[in-house]
């Protein structure tokens, strides 16, 4: 354990460097599938450490590989690096310099943390048994996501275990959140186009009012979760957009409804999709409208593997103490780390970043989102300890 302690101390010494790197990413965020400078900065950093780097993985991903001095497992660690189309409204000197784009989910924190861990591991490479694969992933925020493309391009080849972390504003800084089993939901997107027949607002009987049909449909869709899904299962059907009509005295000829479905079980997921299609057909038939349903599957359920999540828990308890290891509820949010866990054993965990004293109180994807940067040390130390404690 002395070795790990030394490594953690080295990471602490590098903290100012991590903060600098994170703030630079924060000031110059890049949207999903449009990352250009961020992967370059990551590759440069890894190259300076003497870590073998492959760029353009699956499109825009960066993978570093560090060979230890002794034989052993190949362990992968993953960080994502894309930002969101949100205007930064924080008043800090490292506020985003790119209008309408912001690191509002903490992916800058993930990337800087993993680079910190890579720096320390490269210093101690003679002590490492096996290999460490550093996966820097583009486009987590936008379906189909970067993970699936990086996997297709071989980033998991030969990997025995994988770990990933998310800084979590809802947990206080200094804590670690562990969720065994199913931790995050599958997320799908749907768009329903209702085709009616427009006309004069005073002559409804010769039209098919798409706006009215849409209202009936939105109400009906809400009965899927309340009346069709087993109450002991979880599901969300959210309608987030409804566009219809152009003038107050004209009946709308078409309407478009958009929404998302979140589930934790593949059977429930299939059933909800089928219900949406059936209800759309039925409601439109009643009122003489037609419909086109586009249903797009997003990320699958993120399910932690039993042994790896136990290892995460053990490392977390050693690092922050039993009372600071929290067991949050699973989240209906989604995360494309789920794809890695479908290929190799591994686990995803949460690291507290909330801190009222510095105003880090806003939820993820909020224009004032920020976290306590010291969470980078916790993430980095967790990564170090996961690598140095093979199962
Ligand atoms: Ni995120």
PDB file of C-alpha atoms in Angstrom, residues 8-253:
ATOM      1  CA  UNK A   8      -1.408   9.355  -4.798  1.00  0.00           C
ATOM      2  CA  UNK A   9       1.071  11.896  -3.455  1.00  0.00           C
ATOM      3  CA  UNK A  10       2.558  12.313  -6.901  1.00  0.00           C
ATOM      4  CA  UNK A  11      -0.929  12.940  -8.248  1.00  0.00           C
ATOM      5  CA  UNK A  12      -1.474  15.640  -5.610  1.00  0.00           C
ATOM      6  CA  UNK A  13       1.768  17.293  -6.681  1.00  0.00           C
ATOM      7  CA  UNK A  14       0.409  17.417 -10.201  1.00  0.00           C
ATOM      8  CA  UNK A  15      -2.882  18.983  -9.098  1.00  0.00           C
ATOM      9  CA  UNK A  16      -2.092  22.533 -10.335  1.00  0.00           C
ATOM     10  CA  UNK A  17      -1.296  21.036 -13.738  1.00  0.00           C
ATOM     11  CA  UNK A  18      -4.615  19.149 -13.792  1.00  0.00           C
ATOM     12  CA  UNK A  19      -6.471  22.342 -12.913  1.00  0.00           C
ATOM     13  CA  UNK A  20      -4.703  24.182 -15.733  1.00  0.00           C
ATOM     14  CA  UNK A  21      -5.538  21.446 -18.218  1.00  0.00           C
ATOM     15  CA  UNK A  22      -9.160  21.249 -17.101  1.00  0.00           C
ATOM     16  CA  UNK A  23      -9.641  25.015 -17.250  1.00  0.00           C
ATOM     17  CA  UNK A  24      -8.177  25.153 -20.722  1.00  0.00           C
ATOM     18  CA  UNK A  25     -10.683  22.516 -21.880  1.00  0.00           C
ATOM     19  CA  UNK A  26     -13.404  24.411 -20.045  1.00  0.00           C
ATOM     20  CA  UNK A  27     -12.579  27.653 -21.856  1.00  0.00           C
ATOM     21  CA  UNK A  28     -12.460  25.976 -25.262  1.00  0.00           C
ATOM     22  CA  UNK A  29     -15.204  23.333 -25.238  1.00  0.00           C
ATOM     23  CA  UNK A  30     -16.077  21.376 -28.381  1.00  0.00           C
ATOM     24  CA  UNK A  31     -19.391  19.794 -29.324  1.00  0.00           C
ATOM     25  CA  UNK A  32     -19.937  16.053 -29.866  1.00  0.00           C
ATOM     26  CA  UNK A  33     -18.604  14.759 -33.190  1.00  0.00           C
ATOM     27  CA  UNK A  34     -16.907  18.110 -33.770  1.00  0.00           C
ATOM     28  CA  UNK A  35     -13.951  17.720 -31.414  1.00  0.00           C
ATOM     29  CA  UNK A  36     -10.721  18.814 -33.102  1.00  0.00           C
ATOM     30  CA  UNK A  37      -8.419  20.589 -30.650  1.00  0.00           C
ATOM     31  CA  UNK A  38      -9.363  18.564 -27.576  1.00  0.00           C
ATOM     32  CA  UNK A  39      -8.116  15.201 -28.916  1.00  0.00           C
ATOM     33  CA  UNK A  40      -4.942  16.949 -30.121  1.00  0.00           C
ATOM     34  CA  UNK A  41      -4.268  18.352 -26.649  1.00  0.00           C
ATOM     35  CA  UNK A  42      -4.833  14.918 -25.102  1.00  0.00           C
ATOM     36  CA  UNK A  43      -2.570  13.151 -27.596  1.00  0.00           C
ATOM     37  CA  UNK A  44       0.184  15.719 -27.040  1.00  0.00           C
ATOM     38  CA  UNK A  45       0.010  15.288 -23.292  1.00  0.00           C
ATOM     39  CA  UNK A  46       0.193  11.484 -23.527  1.00  0.00           C
ATOM     40  CA  UNK A  47       3.053  11.632 -26.015  1.00  0.00           C
ATOM     41  CA  UNK A  48       5.037  13.865 -23.654  1.00  0.00           C
ATOM     42  CA  UNK A  49       4.606  11.170 -21.008  1.00  0.00           C
ATOM     43  CA  UNK A  50       6.113   8.580 -23.342  1.00  0.00           C
ATOM     44  CA  UNK A  51       2.809   6.732 -23.646  1.00  0.00           C
ATOM     45  CA  UNK A  52       2.041   5.103 -27.009  1.00  0.00           C
ATOM     46  CA  UNK A  53      -0.860   6.981 -28.621  1.00  0.00           C
ATOM     47  CA  UNK A  54      -3.349   6.133 -31.336  1.00  0.00           C
ATOM     48  CA  UNK A  55      -5.493   9.027 -32.579  1.00  0.00           C
ATOM     49  CA  UNK A  56      -8.602   9.131 -34.751  1.00  0.00           C
ATOM     50  CA  UNK A  57      -9.892   5.990 -33.029  1.00  0.00           C
ATOM     51  CA  UNK A  58     -13.435   5.371 -34.227  1.00  0.00           C
ATOM     52  CA  UNK A  59     -13.399   8.911 -35.592  1.00  0.00           C
ATOM     53  CA  UNK A  60     -12.089  11.335 -32.974  1.00  0.00           C
ATOM     54  CA  UNK A  61     -11.050   9.169 -30.044  1.00  0.00           C
ATOM     55  CA  UNK A  62      -7.583   8.922 -28.515  1.00  0.00           C
ATOM     56  CA  UNK A  63      -6.195   5.729 -26.994  1.00  0.00           C
ATOM     57  CA  UNK A  64      -2.975   5.554 -24.991  1.00  0.00           C
ATOM     58  CA  UNK A  65      -1.337   2.278 -24.018  1.00  0.00           C
ATOM     59  CA  UNK A  66       1.151   1.930 -21.198  1.00  0.00           C
ATOM     60  CA  UNK A  67       3.020  -1.341 -20.861  1.00  0.00           C
ATOM     61  CA  UNK A  68       4.085  -2.263 -17.352  1.00  0.00           C
ATOM     62  CA  UNK A  69       7.334  -4.014 -16.505  1.00  0.00           C
ATOM     63  CA  UNK A  70       5.658  -7.241 -15.422  1.00  0.00           C
ATOM     64  CA  UNK A  71       3.053  -9.422 -17.055  1.00  0.00           C
ATOM     65  CA  UNK A  72      -0.537  -9.037 -15.916  1.00  0.00           C
ATOM     66  CA  UNK A  73      -3.993  -7.907 -16.907  1.00  0.00           C
ATOM     67  CA  UNK A  74      -4.878  -5.294 -19.446  1.00  0.00           C
ATOM     68  CA  UNK A  75      -7.019  -2.712 -17.681  1.00  0.00           C
ATOM     69  CA  UNK A  76      -8.800   0.082 -19.529  1.00  0.00           C
ATOM     70  CA  UNK A  77      -9.786   3.442 -18.015  1.00  0.00           C
ATOM     71  CA  UNK A  78     -12.140   5.725 -19.880  1.00  0.00           C
ATOM     72  CA  UNK A  79     -12.836   9.458 -19.881  1.00  0.00           C
ATOM     73  CA  UNK A  80     -15.104  11.369 -22.274  1.00  0.00           C
ATOM     74  CA  UNK A  81     -14.256  14.855 -23.563  1.00  0.00           C
ATOM     75  CA  UNK A  82     -17.186  16.458 -25.420  1.00  0.00           C
ATOM     76  CA  UNK A  83     -19.220  19.499 -24.364  1.00  0.00           C
ATOM     77  CA  UNK A  84     -22.847  20.642 -24.736  1.00  0.00           C
ATOM     78  CA  UNK A  85     -24.734  23.274 -26.764  1.00  0.00           C
ATOM     79  CA  UNK A  86     -25.378  25.459 -23.695  1.00  0.00           C
ATOM     80  CA  UNK A  87     -24.378  29.082 -23.049  1.00  0.00           C
ATOM     81  CA  UNK A  88     -22.038  29.305 -20.059  1.00  0.00           C
ATOM     82  CA  UNK A  89     -23.576  31.662 -17.490  1.00  0.00           C
ATOM     83  CA  UNK A  90     -21.019  31.253 -14.707  1.00  0.00           C
ATOM     84  CA  UNK A  91     -18.941  34.201 -13.573  1.00  0.00           C
ATOM     85  CA  UNK A  92     -15.482  32.656 -13.277  1.00  0.00           C
ATOM     86  CA  UNK A  93     -12.258  33.455 -15.109  1.00  0.00           C
ATOM     87  CA  UNK A  94     -12.245  30.046 -16.803  1.00  0.00           C
ATOM     88  CA  UNK A  95     -15.756  30.554 -18.200  1.00  0.00           C
ATOM     89  CA  UNK A  96     -16.288  29.185 -21.728  1.00  0.00           C
ATOM     90  CA  UNK A  97     -14.876  31.412 -24.469  1.00  0.00           C
ATOM     91  CA  UNK A  98     -17.015  29.701 -27.110  1.00  0.00           C
ATOM     92  CA  UNK A  99     -20.499  31.214 -27.440  1.00  0.00           C
ATOM     93  CA  UNK A 100     -23.261  28.657 -26.913  1.00  0.00           C
ATOM     94  CA  UNK A 101     -20.916  25.787 -26.031  1.00  0.00           C
ATOM     95  CA  UNK A 102     -20.067  24.654 -22.526  1.00  0.00           C
ATOM     96  CA  UNK A 103     -18.612  21.803 -20.504  1.00  0.00           C
ATOM     97  CA  UNK A 104     -21.831  21.500 -18.514  1.00  0.00           C
ATOM     98  CA  UNK A 105     -21.494  17.843 -17.575  1.00  0.00           C
ATOM     99  CA  UNK A 106     -17.926  17.663 -16.243  1.00  0.00           C
ATOM    100  CA  UNK A 107     -16.319  15.785 -19.114  1.00  0.00           C
ATOM    101  CA  UNK A 108     -13.397  18.240 -18.882  1.00  0.00           C
ATOM    102  CA  UNK A 109     -12.927  17.021 -15.301  1.00  0.00           C
ATOM    103  CA  UNK A 110     -12.951  13.376 -16.448  1.00  0.00           C
ATOM    104  CA  UNK A 111     -10.311  13.992 -19.093  1.00  0.00           C
ATOM    105  CA  UNK A 112      -7.964  15.950 -16.825  1.00  0.00           C
ATOM    106  CA  UNK A 113      -8.354  13.298 -14.092  1.00  0.00           C
ATOM    107  CA  UNK A 114      -7.464  10.464 -16.436  1.00  0.00           C
ATOM    108  CA  UNK A 115      -4.472  12.374 -17.789  1.00  0.00           C
ATOM    109  CA  UNK A 116      -3.311  12.892 -14.216  1.00  0.00           C
ATOM    110  CA  UNK A 117      -3.590   9.167 -13.539  1.00  0.00           C
ATOM    111  CA  UNK A 118      -1.748   8.447 -16.809  1.00  0.00           C
ATOM    112  CA  UNK A 119       1.064  10.798 -15.809  1.00  0.00           C
ATOM    113  CA  UNK A 120       1.562   9.079 -12.456  1.00  0.00           C
ATOM    114  CA  UNK A 121       1.248   5.576 -13.913  1.00  0.00           C
ATOM    115  CA  UNK A 122       3.843   6.398 -16.544  1.00  0.00           C
ATOM    116  CA  UNK A 123       6.261   7.491 -13.791  1.00  0.00           C
ATOM    117  CA  UNK A 124       5.689   4.194 -12.015  1.00  0.00           C
ATOM    118  CA  UNK A 125       5.561   1.960 -15.063  1.00  0.00           C
ATOM    119  CA  UNK A 126       8.280  -0.327 -13.677  1.00  0.00           C
ATOM    120  CA  UNK A 127       5.867  -1.211 -10.842  1.00  0.00           C
ATOM    121  CA  UNK A 128       2.910  -2.031 -13.070  1.00  0.00           C
ATOM    122  CA  UNK A 129       1.933  -5.603 -13.802  1.00  0.00           C
ATOM    123  CA  UNK A 130       0.180  -5.800 -17.153  1.00  0.00           C
ATOM    124  CA  UNK A 131      -0.981  -2.917 -19.306  1.00  0.00           C
ATOM    125  CA  UNK A 132      -3.125   0.138 -18.908  1.00  0.00           C
ATOM    126  CA  UNK A 133      -5.255   1.374 -21.784  1.00  0.00           C
ATOM    127  CA  UNK A 134      -6.376   5.010 -21.548  1.00  0.00           C
ATOM    128  CA  UNK A 135      -9.533   5.542 -23.559  1.00  0.00           C
ATOM    129  CA  UNK A 136     -10.369   9.185 -24.274  1.00  0.00           C
ATOM    130  CA  UNK A 137     -13.776   9.147 -25.872  1.00  0.00           C
ATOM    131  CA  UNK A 138     -15.424  11.745 -28.073  1.00  0.00           C
ATOM    132  CA  UNK A 139     -19.183  12.394 -28.372  1.00  0.00           C
ATOM    133  CA  UNK A 140     -20.744  10.915 -25.254  1.00  0.00           C
ATOM    134  CA  UNK A 141     -23.554  13.464 -25.247  1.00  0.00           C
ATOM    135  CA  UNK A 142     -25.053  12.681 -28.609  1.00  0.00           C
ATOM    136  CA  UNK A 143     -26.537   9.406 -29.839  1.00  0.00           C
ATOM    137  CA  UNK A 144     -25.129   7.186 -31.376  1.00  0.00           C
ATOM    138  CA  UNK A 145     -22.169   8.306 -29.250  1.00  0.00           C
ATOM    139  CA  UNK A 146     -18.458   7.756 -29.603  1.00  0.00           C
ATOM    140  CA  UNK A 147     -18.107   4.564 -27.549  1.00  0.00           C
ATOM    141  CA  UNK A 148     -19.628   2.242 -30.102  1.00  0.00           C
ATOM    142  CA  UNK A 149     -17.340   3.572 -32.832  1.00  0.00           C
ATOM    143  CA  UNK A 150     -14.231   3.291 -30.676  1.00  0.00           C
ATOM    144  CA  UNK A 151     -15.117  -0.297 -29.771  1.00  0.00           C
ATOM    145  CA  UNK A 152     -15.565  -1.141 -33.454  1.00  0.00           C
ATOM    146  CA  UNK A 153     -12.131   0.353 -34.021  1.00  0.00           C
ATOM    147  CA  UNK A 154     -10.573  -2.011 -31.498  1.00  0.00           C
ATOM    148  CA  UNK A 155     -10.152   0.084 -28.337  1.00  0.00           C
ATOM    149  CA  UNK A 156     -11.204  -2.892 -26.196  1.00  0.00           C
ATOM    150  CA  UNK A 157      -9.064  -5.493 -27.948  1.00  0.00           C
ATOM    151  CA  UNK A 158      -7.440  -7.701 -25.340  1.00  0.00           C
ATOM    152  CA  UNK A 159      -8.881  -5.645 -22.480  1.00  0.00           C
ATOM    153  CA  UNK A 160      -9.689  -7.672 -19.334  1.00  0.00           C
ATOM    154  CA  UNK A 161     -11.469  -4.995 -17.277  1.00  0.00           C
ATOM    155  CA  UNK A 162     -12.700  -1.448 -17.827  1.00  0.00           C
ATOM    156  CA  UNK A 163     -13.527   1.378 -15.426  1.00  0.00           C
ATOM    157  CA  UNK A 164     -15.073   4.787 -15.876  1.00  0.00           C
ATOM    158  CA  UNK A 165     -16.154   7.572 -13.537  1.00  0.00           C
ATOM    159  CA  UNK A 166     -18.567  10.479 -13.659  1.00  0.00           C
ATOM    160  CA  UNK A 167     -18.174  13.520 -11.477  1.00  0.00           C
ATOM    161  CA  UNK A 168     -21.576  14.028  -9.853  1.00  0.00           C
ATOM    162  CA  UNK A 169     -22.794  17.449  -8.754  1.00  0.00           C
ATOM    163  CA  UNK A 170     -25.586  15.881  -6.699  1.00  0.00           C
ATOM    164  CA  UNK A 171     -23.065  14.202  -4.387  1.00  0.00           C
ATOM    165  CA  UNK A 172     -20.917  16.271  -2.020  1.00  0.00           C
ATOM    166  CA  UNK A 173     -17.243  16.595  -2.895  1.00  0.00           C
ATOM    167  CA  UNK A 174     -15.161  13.973  -1.116  1.00  0.00           C
ATOM    168  CA  UNK A 175     -17.730  11.221  -1.540  1.00  0.00           C
ATOM    169  CA  UNK A 176     -17.900   8.340  -4.003  1.00  0.00           C
ATOM    170  CA  UNK A 177     -21.166   6.828  -5.269  1.00  0.00           C
ATOM    171  CA  UNK A 178     -21.383   3.112  -5.969  1.00  0.00           C
ATOM    172  CA  UNK A 179     -24.390   1.473  -7.631  1.00  0.00           C
ATOM    173  CA  UNK A 180     -24.211  -2.285  -8.132  1.00  0.00           C
ATOM    174  CA  UNK A 181     -26.091  -3.803 -11.063  1.00  0.00           C
ATOM    175  CA  UNK A 182     -28.208  -1.611 -13.292  1.00  0.00           C
ATOM    176  CA  UNK A 183     -27.089   1.953 -12.698  1.00  0.00           C
ATOM    177  CA  UNK A 184     -28.295   3.996 -15.663  1.00  0.00           C
ATOM    178  CA  UNK A 185     -31.241   3.630 -18.010  1.00  0.00           C
ATOM    179  CA  UNK A 186     -31.555   2.841 -21.677  1.00  0.00           C
ATOM    180  CA  UNK A 187     -32.539   6.005 -23.528  1.00  0.00           C
ATOM    181  CA  UNK A 188     -34.515   6.157 -26.772  1.00  0.00           C
ATOM    182  CA  UNK A 189     -35.861   9.018 -28.828  1.00  0.00           C
ATOM    183  CA  UNK A 190     -39.081   9.233 -30.763  1.00  0.00           C
ATOM    184  CA  UNK A 191     -40.663  11.639 -33.184  1.00  0.00           C
ATOM    185  CA  UNK A 192     -44.270  11.364 -34.297  1.00  0.00           C
ATOM    186  CA  UNK A 193     -45.520  13.270 -37.267  1.00  0.00           C
ATOM    187  CA  UNK A 194     -49.306  13.613 -37.410  1.00  0.00           C
ATOM    188  CA  UNK A 195     -50.731  14.334 -40.798  1.00  0.00           C
ATOM    189  CA  UNK A 196     -54.242  15.772 -40.830  1.00  0.00           C
ATOM    190  CA  UNK A 197     -55.932  18.254 -43.135  1.00  0.00           C
ATOM    191  CA  UNK A 198     -55.700  21.969 -42.415  1.00  0.00           C
ATOM    192  CA  UNK A 199     -58.392  24.519 -43.044  1.00  0.00           C
ATOM    193  CA  UNK A 200     -60.419  27.505 -41.849  1.00  0.00           C
ATOM    194  CA  UNK A 201     -60.766  27.871 -38.100  1.00  0.00           C
ATOM    195  CA  UNK A 202     -64.504  28.340 -38.521  1.00  0.00           C
ATOM    196  CA  UNK A 203     -65.017  25.106 -40.463  1.00  0.00           C
ATOM    197  CA  UNK A 204     -63.586  22.307 -38.306  1.00  0.00           C
ATOM    198  CA  UNK A 205     -65.941  19.705 -39.782  1.00  0.00           C
ATOM    199  CA  UNK A 206     -64.140  19.761 -43.129  1.00  0.00           C
ATOM    200  CA  UNK A 207     -60.666  19.459 -41.639  1.00  0.00           C
ATOM    201  CA  UNK A 208     -58.639  16.926 -39.667  1.00  0.00           C
ATOM    202  CA  UNK A 209     -57.185  18.969 -36.814  1.00  0.00           C
ATOM    203  CA  UNK A 210     -53.645  17.642 -36.297  1.00  0.00           C
ATOM    204  CA  UNK A 211     -53.151  19.824 -33.217  1.00  0.00           C
ATOM    205  CA  UNK A 212     -56.210  18.326 -31.516  1.00  0.00           C
ATOM    206  CA  UNK A 213     -55.183  14.778 -32.491  1.00  0.00           C
ATOM    207  CA  UNK A 214     -51.706  15.510 -31.104  1.00  0.00           C
ATOM    208  CA  UNK A 215     -53.207  16.604 -27.768  1.00  0.00           C
ATOM    209  CA  UNK A 216     -55.193  13.378 -27.510  1.00  0.00           C
ATOM    210  CA  UNK A 217     -52.081  11.408 -28.336  1.00  0.00           C
ATOM    211  CA  UNK A 218     -49.868  13.186 -25.768  1.00  0.00           C
ATOM    212  CA  UNK A 219     -52.454  12.425 -23.092  1.00  0.00           C
ATOM    213  CA  UNK A 220     -52.728   8.804 -24.176  1.00  0.00           C
ATOM    214  CA  UNK A 221     -48.961   8.319 -24.175  1.00  0.00           C
ATOM    215  CA  UNK A 222     -48.937   9.217 -20.483  1.00  0.00           C
ATOM    216  CA  UNK A 223     -51.031   6.132 -19.779  1.00  0.00           C
ATOM    217  CA  UNK A 224     -48.265   3.798 -20.957  1.00  0.00           C
ATOM    218  CA  UNK A 225     -46.209   4.145 -17.794  1.00  0.00           C
ATOM    219  CA  UNK A 226     -49.181   4.545 -15.455  1.00  0.00           C
ATOM    220  CA  UNK A 227     -51.393   1.760 -16.870  1.00  0.00           C
ATOM    221  CA  UNK A 228     -49.239  -0.639 -18.886  1.00  0.00           C
ATOM    222  CA  UNK A 229     -45.843  -0.984 -17.248  1.00  0.00           C
ATOM    223  CA  UNK A 230     -45.528  -3.214 -14.199  1.00  0.00           C
ATOM    224  CA  UNK A 231     -45.401  -0.815 -11.194  1.00  0.00           C
ATOM    225  CA  UNK A 232     -42.347  -2.671  -9.919  1.00  0.00           C
ATOM    226  CA  UNK A 233     -40.480  -1.853 -13.125  1.00  0.00           C
ATOM    227  CA  UNK A 234     -39.226   1.604 -14.108  1.00  0.00           C
ATOM    228  CA  UNK A 235     -40.002   3.602 -17.213  1.00  0.00           C
ATOM    229  CA  UNK A 236     -40.293   7.209 -18.335  1.00  0.00           C
ATOM    230  CA  UNK A 237     -42.151   8.510 -21.374  1.00  0.00           C
ATOM    231  CA  UNK A 238     -41.501  12.229 -21.753  1.00  0.00           C
ATOM    232  CA  UNK A 239     -42.902  14.367 -24.542  1.00  0.00           C
ATOM    233  CA  UNK A 240     -40.538  17.307 -24.805  1.00  0.00           C
ATOM    234  CA  UNK A 241     -41.660  19.019 -28.000  1.00  0.00           C
ATOM    235  CA  UNK A 242     -44.969  19.635 -29.739  1.00  0.00           C
ATOM    236  CA  UNK A 243     -45.067  21.819 -32.819  1.00  0.00           C
ATOM    237  CA  UNK A 244     -48.320  22.620 -34.602  1.00  0.00           C
ATOM    238  CA  UNK A 245     -50.149  25.536 -36.103  1.00  0.00           C
ATOM    239  CA  UNK A 246     -49.166  28.887 -37.527  1.00  0.00           C
ATOM    240  CA  UNK A 247     -52.178  31.173 -37.077  1.00  0.00           C
ATOM    241  CA  UNK A 248     -54.881  31.560 -34.427  1.00  0.00           C
ATOM    242  CA  UNK A 249     -57.744  31.142 -36.873  1.00  0.00           C
ATOM    243  CA  UNK A 250     -56.317  28.307 -38.976  1.00  0.00           C
ATOM    244  CA  UNK A 251     -56.660  24.628 -38.184  1.00  0.00           C
ATOM    245  CA  UNK A 252     -53.275  22.925 -38.184  1.00  0.00           C
ATOM    246  CA  UNK A 253     -52.780  20.351 -40.913  1.00  0.00           C
TER     247      UNK A 253
END
